[in-house]
Tab-separated table of C-alpha atoms and ligand atoms in Angstrom:
chain	number	residue	atom	x	y	z
A	140	MET	CA	-14.177	-4.886	-42.454
A	141	THR	CA	-15.113	-3.315	-39.168
A	142	LYS	CA	-13.936	-5.937	-36.480
A	143	LYS	CA	-10.827	-5.410	-36.090
A	144	GLU	CA	-8.818	-2.760	-34.276
A	145	ARG	CA	-6.443	-0.015	-34.641
A	146	PRO	CA	-4.276	2.262	-32.235
A	147	ASP	CA	-6.955	4.294	-31.781
A	148	ASN	CA	-9.714	1.939	-31.274
A	149	ARG	CA	-11.217	2.804	-34.737
A	150	LYS	CA	-13.142	0.506	-37.222
A	151	LEU	CA	-11.038	0.210	-40.342
A	152	ASP	CA	-13.376	2.288	-41.559
A	153	GLU	CA	-14.575	4.578	-39.461
A	154	ILE	CA	-13.361	7.903	-39.800
A	155	ARG	CA	-11.207	10.173	-37.184
A	156	PRO	CA	-13.795	12.263	-34.741
A	157	MET	CA	-14.186	15.395	-37.616
A	158	LYS	CA	-14.106	19.042	-35.985
A	159	MET	CA	-15.185	21.606	-39.252
A	160	LYS	CA	-16.558	25.135	-38.246
A	161	ALA	CA	-17.021	27.773	-41.328
A	162	GLY	CA	-15.239	31.697	-40.292
A	163	VAL	CA	-13.295	30.985	-38.086
A	164	ILE	CA	-11.209	33.958	-39.197
A	165	LYS	CA	-12.700	37.513	-40.292
A	166	ARG	CA	-9.994	39.226	-41.393
A	167	ALA	CA	-10.625	37.160	-44.845
A	168	ASP	CA	-13.633	36.778	-47.226
A	169	GLY	CA	-14.150	33.063	-46.611
A	170	SER	CA	-12.398	30.735	-44.052
A	171	ALA	CA	-12.691	27.838	-42.168
A	172	GLN	CA	-11.196	24.828	-40.049
A	173	VAL	CA	-11.076	21.464	-39.648
A	174	GLU	CA	-10.033	18.756	-37.558
A	175	PHE	CA	-9.084	15.373	-38.220
A	176	GLY	CA	-7.928	13.559	-34.807
A	177	LEU	CA	-4.996	15.225	-33.687
A	178	THR	CA	-4.544	17.142	-37.904
A	179	LYS	CA	-6.226	20.276	-37.785
A	180	VAL	CA	-5.825	23.534	-40.756
A	181	VAL	CA	-6.752	26.994	-41.076
A	182	ALA	CA	-7.968	28.443	-44.173
A	183	ALA	CA	-8.160	31.483	-45.503
A	184	VAL	CA	-9.840	32.713	-48.983
A	185	TYR	CA	-9.190	36.353	-50.159
A	186	GLY	CA	-11.229	36.937	-54.186
A	187	PRO	CA	-12.221	37.292	-56.885
A	188	ARG	CA	-9.592	39.903	-56.123
A	189	GLN	CA	-7.202	42.248	-58.075
A	190	ILE	CA	-3.965	40.133	-59.617
A	191	HIS	CA	-0.449	40.904	-58.676
A	192	PRO	CA	1.315	40.534	-59.361
A	193	ARG	CA	-0.426	41.274	-63.077
A	194	HIS	CA	1.748	39.301	-65.034
A	195	GLN	CA	-0.389	36.267	-63.479
A	196	GLU	CA	-3.500	37.869	-64.923
A	197	ASP	CA	-5.695	35.797	-67.059
A	198	ALA	CA	-8.158	37.728	-69.580
A	199	THR	CA	-9.792	34.500	-69.976
A	200	LYS	CA	-10.842	32.694	-66.159
A	201	SER	CA	-9.166	33.678	-62.318
A	202	VAL	CA	-6.437	32.356	-61.991
A	203	LEU	CA	-6.805	29.799	-58.134
A	204	ARG	CA	-3.590	30.771	-55.672
A	205	CYS	CA	-3.090	27.867	-53.669
A	206	ARG	CA	-0.972	28.307	-50.639
A	207	TYR	CA	-0.026	25.292	-47.628
A	208	ASN	CA	2.144	25.173	-45.112
A	209	MET	CA	2.983	23.316	-41.951
A	210	LEU	CA	3.592	25.838	-39.359
A	211	PRO	CA	6.485	24.713	-37.126
A	212	PHE	CA	5.360	23.627	-34.161
A	213	SER	CA	2.805	21.398	-36.073
A	214	VAL	CA	5.071	17.975	-36.854
A	215	SER	CA	7.185	16.497	-33.558
A	216	ASP	CA	10.385	17.983	-34.551
A	217	ARG	CA	10.045	21.902	-35.294
A	218	LYS	CA	10.122	22.625	-38.172
A	219	ARG	CA	11.982	24.778	-40.835
A	220	GLN	CA	10.059	27.562	-41.333
A	221	GLY	CA	8.645	28.450	-44.664
A	222	TYR	CA	7.953	26.333	-47.819
A	223	ASP	CA	9.673	23.874	-49.101
A	224	ARG	CA	9.770	21.575	-52.176
A	225	ARG	CA	6.638	19.524	-50.656
A	226	SER	CA	4.536	22.624	-49.028
A	227	THR	CA	5.088	23.749	-52.792
A	228	GLU	CA	3.747	19.750	-54.780
A	229	LEU	CA	0.945	19.924	-51.780
A	230	ALA	CA	-0.345	23.615	-53.472
A	231	LYS	CA	-0.056	22.496	-57.074
A	232	VAL	CA	-2.403	19.167	-56.226
A	233	ILE	CA	-5.030	20.784	-53.864
A	234	THR	CA	-4.776	23.577	-56.644
A	235	GLU	CA	-5.589	20.833	-59.477
A	236	ALA	CA	-8.486	19.145	-56.861
A	237	LEU	CA	-9.904	22.183	-56.459
A	238	GLU	CA	-10.359	24.260	-59.666
A	239	PRO	CA	-12.647	21.940	-61.040
A	240	ALA	CA	-15.859	23.351	-58.619
A	241	LEU	CA	-14.815	26.200	-59.655
A	242	PHE	CA	-16.440	29.054	-62.215
A	243	LEU	CA	-13.551	30.566	-62.687
A	244	GLU	CA	-13.905	31.983	-66.101
A	245	GLU	CA	-16.602	33.951	-64.824
A	246	PHE	CA	-14.234	35.995	-62.923
A	247	PRO	CA	-11.706	36.913	-65.744
A	248	LYS	CA	-8.466	39.623	-65.127
A	249	THR	CA	-8.576	38.114	-60.889
A	250	ALA	CA	-7.312	35.824	-58.406
A	251	ILE	CA	-8.534	34.027	-55.617
A	252	ASP	CA	-6.293	33.440	-52.969
A	253	VAL	CA	-6.777	30.804	-50.915
A	254	ASP	CA	-4.194	30.060	-47.633
A	255	MET	CA	-3.808	26.341	-45.763
A	256	GLU	CA	-2.295	26.192	-42.876
A	257	ILE	CA	-1.304	23.192	-40.996
A	258	VAL	CA	-1.585	23.943	-37.089
A	259	GLN	CA	-1.119	20.036	-36.080
A	260	ALA	CA	0.026	17.757	-38.674
A	261	ASP	CA	-1.288	13.479	-37.682
A	262	ALA	CA	-1.551	12.364	-41.263
A	263	GLY	CA	-3.381	13.352	-43.277
A	264	THR	CA	-3.120	16.937	-43.613
A	265	ARG	CA	-3.596	17.885	-47.198
A	266	ALA	CA	-7.107	16.058	-47.108
A	267	ALA	CA	-7.622	17.909	-44.068
A	268	ALA	CA	-6.696	20.848	-46.466
A	269	ILE	CA	-8.606	20.482	-49.198
A	270	ASN	CA	-11.793	19.996	-46.995
A	271	ALA	CA	-11.207	22.848	-45.000
A	272	ALA	CA	-10.317	25.606	-48.381
A	273	SER	CA	-13.079	24.118	-50.133
A	274	LEU	CA	-15.685	25.016	-47.001
A	275	ALA	CA	-13.335	28.163	-47.062
A	276	ILE	CA	-14.576	29.174	-50.684
A	277	ALA	CA	-17.890	28.504	-49.433
A	278	ASP	CA	-17.944	30.861	-47.193
A	279	ALA	CA	-17.083	33.448	-49.168
A	280	GLY	CA	-19.787	32.918	-51.333
A	281	ILE	CA	-17.505	32.379	-54.450
A	282	PRO	CA	-19.879	30.112	-56.835
A	283	MET	CA	-19.339	26.188	-56.721
A	284	ARG	CA	-20.374	23.583	-58.743
A	285	ASP	CA	-20.424	21.657	-55.326
A	286	LEU	CA	-17.390	21.483	-52.400
A	287	VAL	CA	-15.046	18.861	-53.460
A	288	THR	CA	-14.486	16.924	-50.113
A	289	SER	CA	-11.231	14.937	-49.375
A	290	VAL	CA	-9.275	12.086	-47.588
A	291	ALA	CA	-6.836	9.722	-48.200
A	292	ALA	CA	-7.323	5.263	-47.627
A	293	GLY	CA	-4.917	2.846	-47.569
A	294	ARG	CA	-2.745	-0.266	-46.202
A	295	ALA	CA	-0.928	-0.384	-42.805
A	296	ASN	CA	-0.527	-3.735	-41.123
A	297	LYS	CA	-1.857	-6.027	-43.650
A	298	GLU	CA	-4.995	-3.557	-42.757
A	299	LEU	CA	-7.035	-1.647	-45.659
A	300	LEU	CA	-7.950	0.820	-44.046
A	301	LEU	CA	-9.622	4.762	-44.113
A	302	ASP	CA	-8.205	8.408	-42.557
A	303	MET	CA	-4.846	6.466	-41.436
A	304	THR	CA	-3.055	8.784	-38.410
A	305	LYS	CA	1.018	8.695	-38.937
A	306	GLU	CA	1.448	5.755	-36.776
A	307	GLU	CA	-0.457	3.688	-39.626
A	308	GLU	CA	1.389	5.875	-42.079
A	309	ASP	CA	4.618	4.723	-40.594
A	310	ALA	CA	3.892	0.865	-41.493
A	311	GLU	CA	6.287	-1.299	-43.270
A	312	ASP	CA	3.802	-2.324	-45.589
A	313	ALA	CA	1.516	1.257	-45.399
A	314	VAL	CA	-0.275	2.452	-49.114
A	315	ASP	CA	-1.328	6.562	-48.154
A	316	VAL	CA	-3.459	6.805	-51.917
A	317	PRO	CA	-5.619	10.369	-50.548
A	318	MET	CA	-7.839	11.299	-52.749
A	319	ALA	CA	-10.270	14.194	-53.427
A	320	MET	CA	-13.798	14.667	-55.303
A	321	MET	CA	-16.901	15.910	-55.778
A	322	PRO	CA	-19.673	13.916	-54.569
A	323	ARG	CA	-22.790	14.964	-56.398
A	324	THR	CA	-21.419	13.590	-59.617
A	325	GLY	CA	-18.642	11.343	-58.236
A	326	LYS	CA	-16.335	13.673	-60.334
A	327	ILE	CA	-12.138	12.384	-59.253
A	328	THR	CA	-9.808	15.422	-59.015
A	329	LEU	CA	-7.323	14.083	-56.729
A	330	LEU	CA	-5.891	10.537	-56.431
A	331	GLN	CA	-2.411	10.003	-55.486
A	332	MET	CA	-0.509	6.599	-54.400
A	333	ASP	CA	2.204	6.296	-52.327
A	334	GLY	CA	2.856	2.757	-51.642
A	335	ILE	CA	2.453	-0.587	-53.236
A	336	VAL	CA	-1.034	-3.075	-53.913
A	337	THR	CA	-2.019	-4.810	-55.964
A	338	PRO	CA	-5.894	-3.983	-58.656
A	339	GLN	CA	-7.695	-5.336	-56.690
A	340	ASP	CA	-6.681	-3.559	-53.361
A	341	THR	CA	-6.813	0.117	-54.944
A	342	GLU	CA	-10.037	-0.774	-56.408
A	343	LYS	CA	-11.420	-1.880	-52.268
A	344	ILE	CA	-8.820	1.218	-51.169
A	345	ILE	CA	-10.940	3.411	-54.035
A	346	CYS	CA	-14.264	2.787	-52.305
A	347	LEU	CA	-13.731	3.337	-49.113
A	348	ALA	CA	-11.946	6.819	-49.732
A	349	GLU	CA	-14.750	6.996	-51.521
A	350	VAL	CA	-16.918	6.033	-48.830
A	351	GLY	CA	-15.387	8.345	-46.180
A	352	CYS	CA	-15.892	11.409	-48.791
A	353	LYS	CA	-19.634	10.836	-48.568
A	354	LYS	CA	-19.463	10.817	-44.739
A	355	ILE	CA	-16.994	14.228	-44.694
A	356	TYR	CA	-19.228	15.817	-47.933
A	357	GLU	CA	-22.536	15.617	-45.071
A	358	ALA	CA	-19.957	17.105	-42.185
A	359	GLN	CA	-18.719	20.016	-44.669
A	360	LYS	CA	-22.580	20.753	-45.260
A	361	LYS	CA	-23.756	20.901	-41.227
A	362	ALA	CA	-20.530	23.589	-40.991
A	363	LEU	CA	-21.889	25.164	-43.631
A	364	LEU	CA	-25.837	25.263	-42.299
A	365	GLU	CA	-24.480	26.006	-38.679
A	366	LYS	CA	-22.887	29.114	-39.772
A	367	TYR	CA	-26.286	30.426	-42.678
A	368	GLY	CA	-28.585	28.873	-41.237
A	369	SER	CA	-31.646	25.739	-42.999
B	866	LIG	P1	-0.199	14.195	-45.901
B	866	LIG	O1	0.078	15.128	-44.913
B	866	LIG	O2	-1.424	14.372	-46.343
B	866	LIG	O3	-0.409	12.991	-44.842
B	866	LIG	P2	2.178	13.275	-46.450
B	866	LIG	O4	2.172	11.892	-46.527
B	866	LIG	O5	3.722	13.813	-47.254
B	866	LIG	O6	1.438	14.089	-47.060
B	866	LIG	O7	2.918	13.406	-44.561
B	866	LIG	C1	2.061	12.585	-44.055
B	866	LIG	C2	2.579	12.977	-42.412
B	866	LIG	O8	3.515	13.024	-42.296
B	866	LIG	C3	2.314	14.618	-42.068
B	866	LIG	O9	0.564	14.575	-41.525
B	866	LIG	C4	3.216	14.747	-40.897
B	866	LIG	O10	2.472	13.750	-39.477
B	866	LIG	C5	3.688	14.135	-41.142
B	866	LIG	N1	5.112	14.723	-42.519
B	866	LIG	C6	4.848	15.653	-43.122
B	866	LIG	N2	6.438	16.236	-43.417
B	866	LIG	C7	6.894	16.376	-41.955
B	866	LIG	C8	8.249	17.473	-41.825
B	866	LIG	N3	8.893	17.398	-42.536
B	866	LIG	N4	8.193	17.015	-40.417
B	866	LIG	C9	7.378	16.200	-39.169
B	866	LIG	N5	6.621	15.360	-39.693
B	866	LIG	C10	6.552	15.226	-40.751
């Protein structure tokens, strides 16, 4: 599992070099910057605050509103500015990945807004965005059951791999399985799959992602400790 080499010389079960920092945007209630190799994302959180437009108000709980956006210069060919079908889908799955960690019913009639900007993309942006959003929510002091931790695992060039780069994701046999979980309980809050793979390999890929999530969890906790002390 650990011997074969990858384009960036990582082991098969090795995550790219991670950087995490909480509290990077002074204007937001909470924020974080997260990097996995070349993939870089900034998340900012506002709320719980009064919801606009008012018709979105829910008398029983806070509404979590996530926005995912790729900046034009984040990819090799300059991307057209603004939201598209992909960013709408990712905002939805990220919202569903984060919701189980929050006590939304404690803040009725409000909104919690989470903005995620992909500054640089080299695959794994939804996972990086979830990790950053989760840190930013904690940084905003919003109560959580646990941090949500995310990574993608999969297959490229006949090998099962953790945290693939775009180069690896472009392999002919590529399978991409982004996953998010709350490590304390092991509850999985996001599981997607792109590609065709056997049930046996699916299990192995999920195990790889689970081990990865636990390592990322430690990095997230360290980033919070760096800001808030022990
Ligand atoms: P994720 O970033 O979560 O892995 P995808 O599998 O949809 O999500 O995308 C994989 C990678 O493909 C992205 O991280 C990015 O590097 C690249 N990519 C996605 N959308 C575009 C785009 N519109 N233009 C260029 N590259 C893109």
